[in-house]
C-alpha atoms as a PDB file:
ATOM      1  CA  MET A   1     -23.609 -59.284 -24.521  1.00  0.00           C
ATOM      2  CA  ARG A   2     -20.758 -61.766 -24.698  1.00  0.00           C
ATOM      3  CA  VAL A   3     -20.018 -63.441 -28.087  1.00  0.00           C
ATOM      4  CA  GLY A   4     -17.316 -65.730 -29.322  1.00  0.00           C
ATOM      5  CA  LYS A   5     -14.001 -64.557 -30.867  1.00  0.00           C
ATOM      6  CA  GLU A   6     -15.100 -65.834 -34.265  1.00  0.00           C
ATOM      7  CA  ARG A   7     -18.033 -63.443 -34.351  1.00  0.00           C
ATOM      8  CA  LEU A   8     -15.787 -60.479 -33.347  1.00  0.00           C
ATOM      9  CA  ASP A   9     -13.287 -61.524 -36.061  1.00  0.00           C
ATOM     10  CA  GLY A  10     -16.099 -60.897 -38.588  1.00  0.00           C
ATOM     11  CA  PHE A  11     -16.013 -57.156 -37.830  1.00  0.00           C
ATOM     12  CA  GLY A  12     -12.601 -56.770 -39.441  1.00  0.00           C
ATOM     13  CA  ASP A  13      -9.385 -55.208 -38.296  1.00  0.00           C
ATOM     14  CA  ARG A  14      -7.976 -55.896 -34.815  1.00  0.00           C
ATOM     15  CA  HIS A  15     -10.871 -55.524 -32.465  1.00  0.00           C
ATOM     16  CA  GLN A  16      -9.055 -56.122 -29.190  1.00  0.00           C
ATOM     17  CA  GLY A  17     -12.008 -58.151 -27.887  1.00  0.00           C
ATOM     18  CA  VAL A  18     -14.514 -55.272 -27.850  1.00  0.00           C
ATOM     19  CA  VAL A  19     -17.010 -53.962 -30.341  1.00  0.00           C
ATOM     20  CA  ALA A  20     -19.657 -51.249 -29.720  1.00  0.00           C
ATOM     21  CA  LYS A  21     -22.758 -50.318 -31.623  1.00  0.00           C
ATOM     22  CA  VAL A  22     -23.259 -46.569 -31.608  1.00  0.00           C
ATOM     23  CA  ASN A  23     -25.587 -44.076 -33.240  1.00  0.00           C
ATOM     24  CA  LEU A  24     -23.626 -41.336 -34.983  1.00  0.00           C
ATOM     25  CA  LYS A  25     -24.825 -37.814 -34.511  1.00  0.00           C
ATOM     26  CA  ASN A  26     -24.854 -35.265 -37.373  1.00  0.00           C
ATOM     27  CA  LEU A  27     -21.704 -33.208 -37.033  1.00  0.00           C
ATOM     28  CA  ALA A  28     -21.579 -29.536 -37.937  1.00  0.00           C
ATOM     29  CA  ALA A  29     -20.183 -28.893 -41.416  1.00  0.00           C
ATOM     30  CA  GLU A  30     -19.569 -25.162 -41.044  1.00  0.00           C
ATOM     31  CA  LEU A  31     -18.220 -22.856 -38.359  1.00  0.00           C
ATOM     32  CA  ASP A  32     -21.554 -20.977 -38.284  1.00  0.00           C
ATOM     33  CA  ASP A  33     -23.346 -24.263 -37.403  1.00  0.00           C
ATOM     34  CA  VAL A  34     -21.006 -24.722 -34.443  1.00  0.00           C
ATOM     35  CA  LEU A  35     -21.314 -21.141 -33.160  1.00  0.00           C
ATOM     36  CA  GLU A  36     -25.069 -20.848 -33.648  1.00  0.00           C
ATOM     37  CA  GLY A  37     -26.772 -21.160 -30.294  1.00  0.00           C
ATOM     38  CA  ASN A  38     -23.430 -21.491 -28.457  1.00  0.00           C
ATOM     39  CA  ASP A  39     -22.984 -18.460 -26.146  1.00  0.00           C
ATOM     40  CA  LYS A  40     -19.535 -19.689 -24.948  1.00  0.00           C
ATOM     41  CA  PRO A  41     -18.012 -21.801 -27.793  1.00  0.00           C
ATOM     42  CA  PHE A  42     -14.829 -23.707 -27.079  1.00  0.00           C
ATOM     43  CA  LEU A  43     -12.805 -24.368 -30.172  1.00  0.00           C
ATOM     44  CA  LEU A  44      -9.403 -25.938 -30.783  1.00  0.00           C
ATOM     45  CA  VAL A  45      -7.609 -24.387 -33.758  1.00  0.00           C
ATOM     46  CA  LEU A  46      -4.692 -26.336 -35.203  1.00  0.00           C
ATOM     47  CA  ASP A  47      -2.075 -25.223 -37.733  1.00  0.00           C
ATOM     48  CA  GLY A  48       0.533 -27.481 -39.250  1.00  0.00           C
ATOM     49  CA  VAL A  49      -0.663 -30.788 -37.748  1.00  0.00           C
ATOM     50  CA  THR A  50       0.086 -33.150 -40.618  1.00  0.00           C
ATOM     51  CA  ASP A  51       0.681 -36.430 -38.708  1.00  0.00           C
ATOM     52  CA  PRO A  52      -2.504 -38.571 -38.474  1.00  0.00           C
ATOM     53  CA  HIS A  53      -1.531 -39.851 -34.999  1.00  0.00           C
ATOM     54  CA  ASN A  54      -1.107 -36.239 -33.684  1.00  0.00           C
ATOM     55  CA  LEU A  55      -4.460 -35.250 -35.160  1.00  0.00           C
ATOM     56  CA  GLY A  56      -6.138 -38.280 -33.611  1.00  0.00           C
ATOM     57  CA  ALA A  57      -4.675 -37.357 -30.252  1.00  0.00           C
ATOM     58  CA  CYS A  58      -5.731 -33.736 -30.594  1.00  0.00           C
ATOM     59  CA  LEU A  59      -9.326 -34.822 -31.455  1.00  0.00           C
ATOM     60  CA  ARG A  60      -9.420 -37.190 -28.499  1.00  0.00           C
ATOM     61  CA  VAL A  61      -8.214 -34.506 -26.057  1.00  0.00           C
ATOM     62  CA  ALA A  62     -10.492 -31.777 -27.570  1.00  0.00           C
ATOM     63  CA  ASN A  63     -13.488 -34.129 -27.176  1.00  0.00           C
ATOM     64  CA  ALA A  64     -12.533 -35.059 -23.588  1.00  0.00           C
ATOM     65  CA  ALA A  65     -12.102 -31.294 -22.774  1.00  0.00           C
ATOM     66  CA  GLY A  66     -15.547 -30.510 -24.197  1.00  0.00           C
ATOM     67  CA  ALA A  67     -14.531 -28.625 -27.288  1.00  0.00           C
ATOM     68  CA  HIS A  68     -17.334 -27.836 -29.668  1.00  0.00           C
ATOM     69  CA  ALA A  69     -15.151 -28.274 -32.781  1.00  0.00           C
ATOM     70  CA  VAL A  70     -11.615 -28.578 -34.051  1.00  0.00           C
ATOM     71  CA  ILE A  71     -10.556 -26.271 -36.854  1.00  0.00           C
ATOM     72  CA  ALA A  72      -7.634 -26.708 -39.231  1.00  0.00           C
ATOM     73  CA  PRO A  73      -6.549 -25.308 -42.603  1.00  0.00           C
ATOM     74  CA  LYS A  74      -7.382 -27.339 -45.757  1.00  0.00           C
ATOM     75  CA  ASP A  75      -3.768 -27.191 -46.892  1.00  0.00           C
ATOM     76  CA  ARG A  76      -0.836 -28.637 -44.988  1.00  0.00           C
ATOM     77  CA  ALA A  77      -3.046 -30.497 -42.459  1.00  0.00           C
ATOM     78  CA  ALA A  78      -4.069 -34.076 -41.911  1.00  0.00           C
ATOM     79  CA  GLY A  79      -7.578 -35.097 -42.838  1.00  0.00           C
ATOM     80  CA  ILE A  80      -9.708 -37.725 -41.162  1.00  0.00           C
ATOM     81  CA  THR A  81      -8.369 -41.168 -42.096  1.00  0.00           C
ATOM     82  CA  PRO A  82      -8.758 -44.614 -40.617  1.00  0.00           C
ATOM     83  CA  ALA A  83      -5.521 -44.023 -38.641  1.00  0.00           C
ATOM     84  CA  VAL A  84      -6.847 -40.740 -37.251  1.00  0.00           C
ATOM     85  CA  SER A  85     -10.160 -42.414 -36.314  1.00  0.00           C
ATOM     86  CA  LYS A  86      -8.400 -45.244 -34.550  1.00  0.00           C
ATOM     87  CA  VAL A  87      -6.130 -42.979 -32.532  1.00  0.00           C
ATOM     88  CA  ALA A  88      -8.999 -40.619 -31.744  1.00  0.00           C
ATOM     89  CA  SER A  89     -10.903 -43.505 -30.134  1.00  0.00           C
ATOM     90  CA  GLY A  90     -14.315 -42.341 -31.256  1.00  0.00           C
ATOM     91  CA  ALA A  91     -13.652 -38.580 -31.002  1.00  0.00           C
ATOM     92  CA  ALA A  92     -13.312 -38.212 -34.774  1.00  0.00           C
ATOM     93  CA  GLU A  93     -16.964 -39.299 -35.114  1.00  0.00           C
ATOM     94  CA  ALA A  94     -18.132 -37.179 -32.140  1.00  0.00           C
ATOM     95  CA  THR A  95     -16.289 -33.884 -32.543  1.00  0.00           C
ATOM     96  CA  PRO A  96     -16.752 -31.715 -35.670  1.00  0.00           C
ATOM     97  CA  TYR A  97     -13.501 -31.305 -37.582  1.00  0.00           C
ATOM     98  CA  LEU A  98     -13.688 -28.257 -39.792  1.00  0.00           C
ATOM     99  CA  MET A  99     -11.133 -27.672 -42.507  1.00  0.00           C
ATOM    100  CA  VAL A 100     -11.095 -24.066 -43.621  1.00  0.00           C
ATOM    101  CA  THR A 101      -9.566 -22.332 -46.632  1.00  0.00           C
ATOM    102  CA  ASN A 102      -8.028 -19.422 -44.795  1.00  0.00           C
ATOM    103  CA  LEU A 103      -7.125 -19.919 -41.136  1.00  0.00           C
ATOM    104  CA  ALA A 104      -6.220 -16.312 -40.509  1.00  0.00           C
ATOM    105  CA  ARG A 105      -9.563 -15.134 -41.919  1.00  0.00           C
ATOM    106  CA  THR A 106     -11.366 -17.719 -39.816  1.00  0.00           C
ATOM    107  CA  LEU A 107      -9.613 -16.510 -36.658  1.00  0.00           C
ATOM    108  CA  ALA A 108     -10.589 -12.943 -37.554  1.00  0.00           C
ATOM    109  CA  ALA A 109     -14.197 -13.963 -37.958  1.00  0.00           C
ATOM    110  CA  ILE A 110     -14.108 -15.685 -34.589  1.00  0.00           C
ATOM    111  CA  LYS A 111     -12.693 -12.575 -32.950  1.00  0.00           C
ATOM    112  CA  GLU A 112     -15.351 -10.412 -34.630  1.00  0.00           C
ATOM    113  CA  ARG A 113     -17.927 -12.448 -32.686  1.00  0.00           C
ATOM    114  CA  ASN A 114     -16.169 -11.383 -29.451  1.00  0.00           C
ATOM    115  CA  ILE A 115     -14.792 -14.836 -28.857  1.00  0.00           C
ATOM    116  CA  TRP A 116     -11.370 -14.835 -27.242  1.00  0.00           C
ATOM    117  CA  VAL A 117      -8.572 -16.249 -29.278  1.00  0.00           C
ATOM    118  CA  VAL A 118      -5.640 -17.632 -27.233  1.00  0.00           C
ATOM    119  CA  GLY A 119      -2.489 -18.811 -29.048  1.00  0.00           C
ATOM    120  CA  ALA A 120       0.667 -20.644 -28.098  1.00  0.00           C
ATOM    121  CA  ASP A 121       4.005 -20.998 -29.778  1.00  0.00           C
ATOM    122  CA  GLU A 122       6.710 -23.225 -28.305  1.00  0.00           C
ATOM    123  CA  ARG A 123       9.393 -20.986 -29.850  1.00  0.00           C
ATOM    124  CA  ALA A 124       8.351 -17.857 -27.987  1.00  0.00           C
ATOM    125  CA  PRO A 125      11.142 -16.414 -25.825  1.00  0.00           C
ATOM    126  CA  ARG A 126       8.739 -15.276 -23.107  1.00  0.00           C
ATOM    127  CA  PRO A 127       5.040 -15.208 -22.397  1.00  0.00           C
ATOM    128  CA  CYS A 128       3.111 -12.515 -24.165  1.00  0.00           C
ATOM    129  CA  THR A 129       0.382 -11.156 -21.844  1.00  0.00           C
ATOM    130  CA  ARG A 130      -2.340  -8.622 -22.440  1.00  0.00           C
ATOM    131  CA  ARG A 131      -0.034  -5.966 -21.010  1.00  0.00           C
ATOM    132  CA  THR A 132       2.968  -6.794 -23.264  1.00  0.00           C
ATOM    133  CA  CYS A 133       1.164  -8.080 -26.411  1.00  0.00           C
ATOM    134  CA  PRO A 134       1.381  -5.634 -29.314  1.00  0.00           C
ATOM    135  CA  SER A 135      -2.213  -6.483 -30.236  1.00  0.00           C
ATOM    136  CA  ARG A 136      -3.513  -6.280 -26.655  1.00  0.00           C
ATOM    137  CA  SER A 137      -5.278  -9.623 -27.169  1.00  0.00           C
ATOM    138  CA  PRO A 138      -6.957 -11.043 -24.048  1.00  0.00           C
ATOM    139  CA  GLY A 139      -4.755 -14.090 -24.135  1.00  0.00           C
ATOM    140  CA  CYS A 140      -1.760 -14.338 -26.470  1.00  0.00           C
ATOM    141  CA  TRP A 141       1.459 -16.361 -26.092  1.00  0.00           C
ATOM    142  CA  GLY A 142       3.895 -16.040 -28.935  1.00  0.00           C
ATOM    143  CA  ARG A 143       5.862 -13.574 -31.001  1.00  0.00           C
ATOM    144  CA  ARG A 144       4.065 -11.171 -33.309  1.00  0.00           C
ATOM    145  CA  GLY A 145       4.494 -12.479 -36.837  1.00  0.00           C
ATOM    146  CA  ARG A 146       5.411 -15.965 -35.528  1.00  0.00           C
ATOM    147  CA  GLY A 147       2.832 -17.857 -33.606  1.00  0.00           C
ATOM    148  CA  CYS A 148       0.189 -15.514 -32.321  1.00  0.00           C
ATOM    149  CA  ALA A 149      -0.462 -12.836 -34.935  1.00  0.00           C
ATOM    150  CA  ALA A 150      -3.576 -11.473 -33.138  1.00  0.00           C
END
């Protein structure tokens, strides 16, 4: 429905000429909620993402790729803020963002459920494959102790 600019201005911040009415779904609050009933869960795990714009972009891409949730540590990580929500373009309200106390323990719990964990580290000198990885992880890129510590 078309309305005048004055009506859109009543919604607050810069609206860019568009407003949508949506029904929010209940997002999972725990990892078990996400994994329950998912035979092939797709998760994005972040570590050290402290910039709200980067988190918003990660949420947006995770949502577009079909991720069931985004996981990050409670410490040294950005939380959901208005800036994150704006950059995420709706993904912050549609994709569960789980902040965990211990990221290493969470990854171990994921692996115990026979879910592949694939890591990446931009500082790695060469790709770490199943054949060369000290942990023999199905998919691991990084250096043991730095990056992938599978």
